[in-house]
Amino acid sequence: MSEIKVYQEILGRNDRKAAENRKALSGAFCMNIMSSPGAGKTTLLEKTLKTLKKKYLIGVIEGDMATSNDAKRLRKFARPNTIYQIKTENFGGGCHLDADMVSIGLKKIGLPKKKYDAVIIENVGNLICPADFNLGEHVKIVMLSVTEGDDKPLKYPVIFKAANLVIISKIDLLKHTDFSLKKARSNIAQVSGKIPIIELSSYEGVGFMQWIITLVNWLKNSGY
Amino acid sequence: MSEIKVYQEILGRNDRKAAENRKALSGAFCMNIMSSPGAGKTTLLEKTLKTLKKKYLIGVIEGDMATSNDAKRLRKFARPNTIYQIKTENFGGGCHLDADMVSIGLKKIGLPKKKYDAVIIENVGNLICPADFNLGEHVKIVMLSVTEGDDKPLKYPVIFKAANLVIISKIDLLKHTDFSLKKARSNIAQVSGKIPIIELSSYEGVGFMQWIITLVNWLKNSGY
């Protein structure tokens, strides 16, 4: 069997499992957040949980190659037993989450029984491989930090094409880089078409309310 | 055939091709530079070529999923016909360079006939997949920018374990982040053991001469 055929079979099986995950979510709205390593996904989730945990029941599946550091960080801001860490090294060193891993995570946070408002999946830090693997999510979010450069949407088009929302993060560092928001927006439009873009600084708070409003609107209008 | 067996076969075939690449280098010292997207690999190479191109014949194989932007940037600082861009999307959207792609690149820059002092391979921006694929290089270099966070060596241990040198880049941004050089050095030591670390700011020039001296010492002592 050729390598390409093996890969297609893997993706086909993954899509079937992703459909099962969608059912197991039991009406919870599910987001898959992807970015390069260190773009600020976990920091945004810390603040998101802190802001919304009283009103909404939110679960998080954390993905990393190694360590449970991110789950530990999030548990400080979350309700008990709502955070689960997947270490992909236990599944052969994977460079992305797949639907099988997420199905384990969903069970670990109590689904399908527990009635979550939202489940957030923080993918492994990688701008390439996660794009190919549906997890059962309703939306895919790509985060791009200004320190990575405004050219990245053109260089990693597959993941930006798959995105429903792009968050440009660390804009507090804009003045110290040669990143152009105008160029970045134009490059995102070139590969992703007309999709919403949020400019965010988790440190300074800029854009954070726009993110929260986007998320709450998704929850309200979802009917998932 | 199981997926793991297919992957092992791919890696075995890749290693054989990497050995062929090593011969095709014809005595040139070869470096494989890896990092997350936007850590500053191309900027460092621009300055390196500018500094060394009169004295040394240096070839560069550029790897990206899409665009030839990086090769275009480097050609301004390089001798004619010494830079070749590999777009992995033409090979099925690869998240890393493999030895087959590099063998094409080596031919395109005139090897094995042309007598290079050094060949630098800039890998696709990805802290996971490139670690598994030998390309025929003599040393692997991992670049980590301070904006990514000091925890990354623990989260991406495979690539840091494979490294012969770690470059901590963008240290001009240190004061704007919570990155601790001490923690980073300790985390690198934990996974990589005692390997050289260079703290670099391509913008301010800090650490650049240390990098050039390291590179020139490799060329002098190589006998490859």
Short mmCIF file of C-alpha atoms in Angstrom, two decimals:
data_model
loop_
_atom_site.label_atom_id
_atom_site.label_comp_id
_atom_site.label_asym_id
_atom_site.label_seq_id
_atom_site.Cartn_x
_atom_site.Cartn_y
_atom_site.Cartn_z
CA MET A 1 0.00 0.00 0.00
CA SER A 2 1.41 3.42 -0.92
CA GLU A 3 2.20 6.00 1.77
CA ILE A 4 -0.42 8.37 0.36
CA LYS A 5 -3.07 5.64 0.50
CA VAL A 6 -2.15 4.81 4.10
CA TYR A 7 -2.46 8.53 4.95
CA GLN A 8 -5.86 8.74 3.23
CA GLU A 9 -7.05 5.72 5.19
CA ILE A 10 -5.87 7.33 8.43
CA LEU A 11 -7.74 10.54 7.57
CA GLY A 12 -10.89 8.60 6.62
CA ARG A 13 -10.90 6.69 9.88
CA ASN A 14 -10.21 9.94 11.74
CA ASP A 15 -13.22 11.63 10.11
CA ARG A 16 -15.51 8.80 11.21
CA LYS A 17 -14.23 9.09 14.78
CA ALA A 18 -14.65 12.88 14.62
CA ALA A 19 -18.34 12.37 13.77
CA GLU A 20 -18.67 10.18 16.87
CA ASN A 21 -17.00 12.92 18.95
CA ARG A 22 -19.51 15.44 17.62
CA LYS A 23 -22.33 13.29 18.99
CA ALA A 24 -20.53 12.69 22.29
CA LEU A 25 -20.33 16.47 22.82
CA SER A 26 -24.07 16.26 23.62
CA GLY A 27 -24.81 19.82 22.53
CA ALA A 28 -21.62 21.46 23.79
CA PHE A 29 -20.08 23.96 21.38
CA CYS A 30 -16.57 22.81 20.49
CA MET A 31 -13.56 24.87 19.38
CA ASN A 32 -10.19 23.59 18.13
CA ILE A 33 -7.45 26.20 18.76
CA MET A 34 -4.26 25.78 16.75
CA SER A 35 -1.01 27.77 16.49
CA SER A 36 2.77 27.58 16.48
CA PRO A 37 4.40 26.75 19.82
CA GLY A 38 4.18 29.66 22.24
CA ALA A 39 1.69 31.89 20.38
CA GLY A 40 -0.34 32.36 23.58
CA LYS A 41 -3.11 29.75 23.43
CA THR A 42 -2.89 28.70 27.09
CA THR A 43 -2.64 32.28 28.38
CA LEU A 44 -5.84 33.16 26.47
CA LEU A 45 -7.59 30.08 27.88
CA GLU A 46 -6.58 30.95 31.45
CA LYS A 47 -8.27 34.35 31.10
CA THR A 48 -11.26 32.90 29.25
CA LEU A 49 -11.98 30.33 31.97
CA LYS A 50 -11.50 32.96 34.69
CA THR A 51 -14.04 35.23 32.97
CA LEU A 52 -16.67 32.64 32.02
CA LYS A 53 -16.48 29.79 34.50
CA LYS A 54 -19.24 31.07 36.78
CA LYS A 55 -21.78 31.41 33.99
CA TYR A 56 -20.75 28.54 31.71
CA LEU A 57 -19.55 24.99 32.16
CA ILE A 58 -16.47 24.79 29.97
CA GLY A 59 -14.29 21.74 29.43
CA VAL A 60 -10.76 21.80 27.99
CA ILE A 61 -8.78 19.07 26.24
CA GLU A 62 -5.11 20.04 26.29
CA GLY A 63 -2.72 18.64 23.68
CA ASP A 64 1.05 18.58 24.01
CA MET A 65 3.82 16.27 22.93
CA ALA A 66 5.09 16.08 26.53
CA THR A 67 4.35 17.46 30.02
CA SER A 68 1.04 18.24 31.75
CA ASN A 69 2.11 21.83 32.41
CA ASP A 70 -0.75 23.42 30.49
CA ALA A 71 -3.49 21.39 32.21
CA LYS A 72 -1.94 22.35 35.56
CA ARG A 73 -2.04 26.02 34.58
CA LEU A 74 -5.69 25.83 33.53
CA ARG A 75 -6.96 23.88 36.55
CA LYS A 76 -6.36 26.99 38.69
CA PHE A 77 -9.08 28.77 36.71
CA ALA A 78 -11.49 25.90 36.01
CA ARG A 79 -14.22 23.93 37.74
CA PRO A 80 -13.11 20.51 39.06
CA ASN A 81 -12.67 17.62 36.59
CA THR A 82 -13.16 19.73 33.49
CA ILE A 83 -9.56 19.74 32.18
CA TYR A 84 -7.75 16.79 30.61
CA GLN A 85 -4.19 16.70 29.27
CA ILE A 86 -3.30 14.50 26.30
CA LYS A 87 0.42 13.81 25.90
CA THR A 88 0.87 12.73 22.29
CA GLU A 89 4.22 11.05 23.08
CA ASN A 90 2.08 8.33 24.66
CA PHE A 91 0.49 7.78 21.25
CA GLY A 92 3.74 7.47 19.28
CA GLY A 93 5.00 11.06 19.52
CA GLY A 94 2.23 12.65 17.46
CA CYS A 95 2.62 16.16 16.08
CA HIS A 96 -1.14 16.80 16.29
CA LEU A 97 -4.26 15.69 18.12
CA ASP A 98 -6.44 13.19 16.33
CA ALA A 99 -10.09 12.28 16.88
CA ASP A 100 -9.17 9.10 18.78
CA MET A 101 -7.15 11.03 21.36
CA VAL A 102 -9.91 13.61 21.73
CA SER A 103 -12.52 10.88 22.24
CA ILE A 104 -10.50 9.71 25.24
CA GLY A 105 -10.34 13.29 26.53
CA LEU A 106 -14.09 13.78 26.15
CA LYS A 107 -14.75 10.67 28.24
CA LYS A 108 -12.25 11.81 30.88
CA ILE A 109 -14.09 15.12 31.38
CA GLY A 110 -17.39 13.28 31.77
CA LEU A 111 -19.00 13.37 28.34
CA PRO A 112 -21.50 12.44 26.99
CA LYS A 113 -23.27 12.54 30.41
CA LYS A 114 -22.11 15.91 31.74
CA LYS A 115 -23.83 18.86 30.07
CA TYR A 116 -21.11 21.28 28.99
CA ASP A 117 -21.79 24.64 27.35
CA ALA A 118 -18.47 24.54 25.55
CA VAL A 119 -15.46 22.30 25.05
CA ILE A 120 -12.19 23.91 23.99
CA ILE A 121 -9.45 21.78 22.44
CA GLU A 122 -5.96 23.28 22.60
CA ASN A 123 -4.03 21.49 19.88
CA VAL A 124 -0.29 20.68 19.83
CA GLY A 125 1.82 23.72 18.86
CA ASN A 126 2.25 23.15 15.13
CA LEU A 127 1.09 25.20 12.12
CA ILE A 128 0.96 22.25 9.73
CA CYS A 129 -0.16 18.77 10.79
CA PRO A 130 -3.18 19.69 13.00
CA ALA A 131 -4.89 21.22 9.94
CA ASP A 132 -5.54 17.77 8.43
CA PHE A 133 -7.28 16.23 11.42
CA ASN A 134 -10.91 16.99 12.23
CA LEU A 135 -11.66 16.37 15.89
CA GLY A 136 -15.44 16.80 15.96
CA GLU A 137 -15.15 20.57 16.60
CA HIS A 138 -17.65 23.15 15.33
CA VAL A 139 -15.02 25.81 14.61
CA LYS A 140 -11.29 25.92 14.02
CA ILE A 141 -9.38 28.90 15.39
CA VAL A 142 -5.83 29.76 14.29
CA MET A 143 -3.70 32.01 16.47
CA LEU A 144 -0.73 33.87 14.93
CA SER A 145 1.58 35.92 17.16
CA VAL A 146 3.10 39.09 15.73
CA THR A 147 6.60 37.87 16.60
CA GLU A 148 6.21 35.07 14.01
CA GLY A 149 5.93 37.50 11.08
CA ASP A 150 3.12 38.71 8.82
CA ASP A 151 4.15 36.31 6.02
CA LYS A 152 3.05 33.14 7.83
CA PRO A 153 -0.48 32.81 6.33
CA LEU A 154 1.12 32.49 2.87
CA LYS A 155 3.71 29.99 4.08
CA TYR A 156 1.22 27.79 6.00
CA PRO A 157 -1.88 28.17 3.82
CA VAL A 158 -3.64 24.90 4.66
CA ILE A 159 -4.26 25.70 8.32
CA PHE A 160 -5.30 29.30 7.60
CA LYS A 161 -7.68 28.08 4.87
CA ALA A 162 -9.32 25.73 7.39
CA ALA A 163 -9.79 28.49 10.01
CA ASN A 164 -13.15 30.03 10.96
CA LEU A 165 -11.43 32.74 13.01
CA VAL A 166 -7.87 34.06 13.16
CA ILE A 167 -6.53 35.65 16.34
CA ILE A 168 -3.45 37.85 15.87
CA SER A 169 -1.83 37.64 19.30
CA LYS A 170 0.84 39.54 21.26
CA ILE A 171 0.00 42.85 19.58
CA ASP A 172 1.59 44.59 22.59
CA LEU A 173 4.90 43.53 20.96
CA LEU A 174 4.00 45.10 17.58
CA LYS A 175 6.20 48.14 18.11
CA HIS A 176 9.25 45.93 18.68
CA THR A 177 8.81 43.92 15.44
CA ASP A 178 8.48 44.62 11.71
CA PHE A 179 5.07 42.86 11.65
CA SER A 180 2.50 44.80 9.59
CA LEU A 181 -1.14 44.27 10.61
CA LYS A 182 -2.18 45.48 7.16
CA LYS A 183 0.02 42.93 5.38
CA ALA A 184 -1.08 40.16 7.77
CA ARG A 185 -4.77 40.94 7.14
CA SER A 186 -4.17 40.99 3.39
CA ASN A 187 -2.26 37.67 3.54
CA ILE A 188 -4.99 36.05 5.65
CA ALA A 189 -7.67 37.29 3.20
CA GLN A 190 -5.64 35.87 0.32
CA VAL A 191 -5.72 32.31 1.69
CA SER A 192 -8.77 32.29 4.00
CA GLY A 193 -11.18 34.69 2.25
CA LYS A 194 -13.41 36.86 4.40
CA ILE A 195 -13.11 35.51 7.92
CA PRO A 196 -13.19 37.35 11.23
CA ILE A 197 -9.85 38.46 12.67
CA ILE A 198 -9.31 39.52 16.28
CA GLU A 199 -6.22 41.53 17.27
CA LEU A 200 -5.35 40.48 20.80
CA SER A 201 -2.96 41.24 23.62
CA SER A 202 -3.59 38.95 26.57
CA TYR A 203 -1.13 41.03 28.63
CA GLU A 204 -2.70 44.42 27.96
CA GLY A 205 -6.27 43.16 27.53
CA VAL A 206 -6.74 44.60 24.04
CA GLY A 207 -9.18 42.51 21.98
CA PHE A 208 -10.06 40.23 24.89
CA MET A 209 -13.70 41.41 25.18
CA GLN A 210 -14.09 41.00 21.41
CA TRP A 211 -12.97 37.37 21.86
CA ILE A 212 -15.36 36.81 24.77
CA ILE A 213 -18.28 38.32 22.81
CA THR A 214 -17.46 36.13 19.80
CA LEU A 215 -17.39 33.05 22.02
CA VAL A 216 -20.61 33.89 23.87
CA ASN A 217 -22.37 34.60 20.55
CA TRP A 218 -21.29 31.21 19.30
CA LEU A 219 -22.75 29.61 22.44
CA LYS A 220 -26.02 31.55 22.14
CA ASN A 221 -26.56 30.98 18.44
CA SER A 222 -25.25 27.49 18.25
CA GLY A 223 -28.11 25.13 18.97
CA TYR A 224 -25.54 22.37 18.67
CA MET B 1 0.87 -3.26 7.32
CA SER B 2 0.50 -1.24 10.53
CA GLU B 3 0.93 2.54 10.53
CA ILE B 4 3.95 2.29 12.83
CA LYS B 5 5.62 -0.20 10.48
CA VAL B 6 4.95 2.05 7.50
CA TYR B 7 6.55 4.96 9.42
CA GLN B 8 9.58 2.83 10.34
CA GLU B 9 10.00 1.87 6.69
CA ILE B 10 9.82 5.52 5.68
CA LEU B 11 12.48 6.45 8.26
CA GLY B 12 14.72 3.54 7.20
CA ARG B 13 14.55 4.56 3.55
CA ASN B 14 15.16 8.18 4.57
CA ASP B 15 18.31 7.23 6.51
CA ARG B 16 19.71 5.42 3.47
CA LYS B 17 19.07 8.47 1.31
CA ALA B 18 20.63 10.72 3.99
CA ALA B 19 23.82 8.65 3.75
CA GLU B 20 23.87 9.28 -0.01
CA ASN B 21 23.41 13.01 0.63
CA ARG B 22 26.39 12.97 3.00
CA LYS B 23 28.56 11.64 0.16
CA ALA B 24 27.09 14.09 -2.36
CA LEU B 25 28.16 16.98 -0.08
CA SER B 26 31.73 16.24 -1.26
CA GLY B 27 33.39 17.56 1.86
CA ALA B 28 31.05 20.49 2.54
CA PHE B 29 30.06 20.93 6.18
CA CYS B 30 26.29 20.64 6.47
CA MET B 31 23.95 22.15 9.08
CA ASN B 32 20.22 21.50 9.50
CA ILE B 33 18.53 24.48 11.23
CA MET B 34 15.13 23.79 12.79
CA SER B 35 12.65 25.90 14.77
CA SER B 36 9.03 26.96 15.16
CA PRO B 37 7.69 29.25 12.43
CA GLY B 38 9.13 32.75 12.68
CA ALA B 39 11.92 32.13 15.21
CA GLY B 40 14.39 34.02 13.02
CA LYS B 41 16.18 31.36 10.94
CA THR B 42 16.11 33.30 7.65
CA THR B 43 17.17 36.59 9.25
CA LEU B 44 20.19 34.86 10.80
CA LEU B 45 21.07 33.28 7.45
CA GLU B 46 20.87 36.65 5.64
CA LYS B 47 23.47 38.08 8.03
CA THR B 48 25.58 34.91 7.95
CA LEU B 49 25.81 34.91 4.15
CA LYS B 50 26.54 38.64 4.10
CA THR B 51 29.42 38.15 6.56
CA LEU B 52 30.96 35.00 5.11
CA LYS B 53 30.23 34.91 1.40
CA LYS B 54 33.52 36.47 0.29
CA LYS B 55 35.64 33.96 2.18
CA TYR B 56 33.48 30.83 1.94
CA LEU B 57 31.30 29.22 -0.70
CA ILE B 58 28.04 28.53 1.14
CA GLY B 59 24.97 26.85 -0.33
CA VAL B 60 21.50 26.99 1.20
CA ILE B 61 18.54 24.61 0.81
CA GLU B 62 15.39 26.42 1.95
CA GLY B 63 12.36 24.44 3.13
CA ASP B 64 8.83 25.81 3.34
CA MET B 65 5.37 24.41 2.87
CA ALA B 66 4.58 27.18 0.35
CA THR B 67 6.18 30.28 -1.27
CA SER B 68 9.76 30.95 -2.38
CA ASN B 69 9.97 34.07 -0.23
CA ASP B 70 12.91 32.88 1.87
CA ALA B 71 15.06 31.91 -1.12
CA LYS B 72 14.35 35.34 -2.63
CA ARG B 73 15.45 37.02 0.61
CA LEU B 74 18.70 35.03 0.76
CA ARG B 75 19.67 35.46 -2.91
CA LYS B 76 20.37 39.16 -2.20
CA PHE B 77 23.23 38.10 0.07
CA ALA B 78 24.51 34.98 -1.71
CA ARG B 79 26.68 34.06 -4.66
CA PRO B 80 24.76 33.11 -7.84
CA ASN B 81 23.11 29.67 -8.05
CA THR B 82 23.82 28.71 -4.45
CA ILE B 83 20.26 28.93 -3.03
CA TYR B 84 17.43 26.48 -3.73
CA GLN B 85 13.86 26.60 -2.37
CA ILE B 86 11.97 23.39 -1.66
CA LYS B 87 8.20 23.81 -1.39
CA THR B 88 6.98 20.76 0.48
CA GLU B 89 3.40 21.26 -0.80
CA ASN B 90 4.76 19.92 -4.11
CA PHE B 91 5.63 16.70 -2.27
CA GLY B 92 2.22 16.16 -0.67
CA GLY B 93 2.20 19.05 1.85
CA GLY B 94 5.05 17.78 4.03
CA CYS B 95 5.56 19.21 7.50
CA HIS B 96 9.34 18.62 7.30
CA LEU B 97 12.18 18.20 4.83
CA ASP B 98 13.22 14.64 4.07
CA ALA B 99 16.44 13.31 2.57
CA ASP B 100 14.83 12.83 -0.86
CA MET B 101 13.86 16.51 -1.08
CA VAL B 102 17.32 17.58 0.09
CA SER B 103 19.00 15.36 -2.52
CA ILE B 104 17.11 17.30 -5.20
CA GLY B 105 18.23 20.57 -3.60
CA LEU B 106 21.88 19.48 -3.48
CA LYS B 107 21.82 18.71 -7.21
CA LYS B 108 20.15 22.04 -7.97
CA ILE B 109 22.98 23.97 -6.26
CA GLY B 110 25.58 22.02 -8.25
CA LEU B 111 26.66 19.22 -5.95
CA PRO B 112 28.55 16.91 -5.97
CA LYS B 113 30.70 18.78 -8.55
CA LYS B 114 30.83 22.25 -7.03
CA LYS B 115 33.16 22.48 -4.01
CA TYR B 116 31.20 24.13 -1.21
CA ASP B 117 32.68 24.96 2.19
CA ALA B 118 29.27 24.68 3.83
CA VAL B 119 25.67 23.81 3.04
CA ILE B 120 22.95 25.14 5.33
CA ILE B 121 19.53 23.53 5.31
CA GLU B 122 16.71 25.70 6.70
CA ASN B 123 13.98 23.26 7.62
CA VAL B 124 10.21 23.85 7.58
CA GLY B 125 9.04 25.80 10.66
CA ASN B 126 7.97 22.99 12.98
CA LEU B 127 9.32 21.85 16.38
CA ILE B 128 8.19 18.24 16.01
CA CYS B 129 8.31 16.38 12.69
CA PRO B 130 11.72 17.58 11.36
CA ALA B 131 13.41 15.92 14.37
CA ASP B 132 12.76 12.43 12.97
CA PHE B 133 14.30 12.97 9.54
CA ASN B 134 18.07 12.89 9.02
CA LEU B 135 19.06 14.79 5.90
CA GLY B 136 22.77 13.94 5.66
CA GLU B 137 23.75 16.91 7.84
CA HIS B 138 26.74 16.94 10.22
CA VAL B 139 25.00 18.99 12.91
CA LYS B 140 21.43 19.81 13.90
CA ILE B 141 20.75 23.30 15.25
CA VAL B 142 17.54 24.19 17.09
CA MET B 143 16.50 27.83 17.38
CA LEU B 144 14.10 28.90 20.14
CA SER B 145 12.84 32.48 20.28
CA VAL B 146 12.22 34.04 23.69
CA THR B 147 8.65 34.92 22.69
CA GLU B 148 7.82 31.18 22.55
CA GLY B 149 8.45 30.65 26.25
CA ASP B 150 11.18 28.99 28.33
CA ASP B 151 9.09 25.81 28.78
CA LYS B 152 9.38 24.67 25.16
CA PRO B 153 12.40 22.32 25.53
CA LEU B 154 10.35 20.20 27.97
CA LYS B 155 7.28 20.22 25.71
CA TYR B 156 9.19 19.34 22.52
CA PRO B 157 11.94 17.12 23.93
CA VAL B 158 12.70 15.04 20.82
CA ILE B 159 14.01 17.90 18.70
CA PHE B 160 16.02 19.41 21.58
CA LYS B 161 17.52 16.00 22.36
CA ALA B 162 18.66 15.69 18.72
CA ALA B 163 20.31 19.16 18.70
CA ASN B 164 24.07 19.78 18.67
CA LEU B 165 23.57 23.50 19.32
CA VAL B 166 20.65 25.57 20.60
CA ILE B 167 20.31 29.22 19.62
CA ILE B 168 18.03 31.29 21.87
CA SER B 169 16.89 34.04 19.51
CA LYS B 170 15.22 37.46 19.78
CA ILE B 171 16.83 38.17 23.15
CA ASP B 172 16.25 41.89 22.44
CA LEU B 173 12.59 41.10 23.30
CA LEU B 174 13.50 39.48 26.67
CA LYS B 175 12.44 42.51 28.72
CA HIS B 176 8.95 42.42 27.16
CA THR B 177 8.31 38.74 28.00
CA ASP B 178 8.37 36.50 31.07
CA PHE B 179 11.01 34.26 29.46
CA SER B 180 13.77 33.30 31.93
CA LEU B 181 17.16 32.53 30.36
CA LYS B 182 18.07 30.60 33.50
CA LYS B 183 14.98 28.39 33.28
CA ALA B 184 15.45 27.91 29.54
CA ARG B 185 19.08 26.83 30.03
CA SER B 186 18.04 24.46 32.79
CA ASN B 187 15.23 22.99 30.65
CA ILE B 188 17.58 22.55 27.68
CA ALA B 189 20.15 20.84 29.92
CA GLN B 190 17.43 18.53 31.25
CA VAL B 191 16.59 17.14 27.79
CA SER B 192 19.75 17.77 25.75
CA GLY B 193 22.52 17.38 28.32
CA LYS B 194 25.59 19.60 28.02
CA ILE B 195 25.34 21.25 24.62
CA PRO B 196 26.44 24.72 23.55
CA ILE B 197 23.83 27.48 23.74
CA ILE B 198 24.12 30.84 21.99
CA GLU B 199 21.96 33.79 23.08
CA LEU B 200 21.27 35.81 19.96
CA SER B 201 19.63 39.01 18.81
CA SER B 202 19.90 39.37 15.05
CA TYR B 203 18.50 42.90 15.34
CA GLU B 204 20.95 44.16 17.96
CA GLY B 205 23.87 41.94 16.93
CA VAL B 206 24.29 40.30 20.34
CA GLY B 207 25.67 36.78 20.03
CA PHE B 208 26.18 37.02 16.27
CA MET B 209 29.99 36.86 16.42
CA GLN B 210 29.74 33.85 18.75
CA TRP B 211 27.62 32.15 16.08
CA ILE B 212 30.08 33.08 13.29
CA ILE B 213 33.04 31.81 15.34
CA THR B 214 31.19 28.54 16.07
CA LEU B 215 30.44 28.08 12.38
CA VAL B 216 33.99 28.92 11.23
CA ASN B 217 35.44 26.55 13.85
CA TRP B 218 33.20 23.79 12.52
CA LEU B 219 34.50 24.48 8.99
CA LYS B 220 38.14 24.53 10.12
CA ASN B 221 37.98 21.42 12.26
CA SER B 222 35.66 19.43 10.13
CA GLY B 223 37.72 17.50 7.59
CA TYR B 224 34.40 16.25 6.25
#
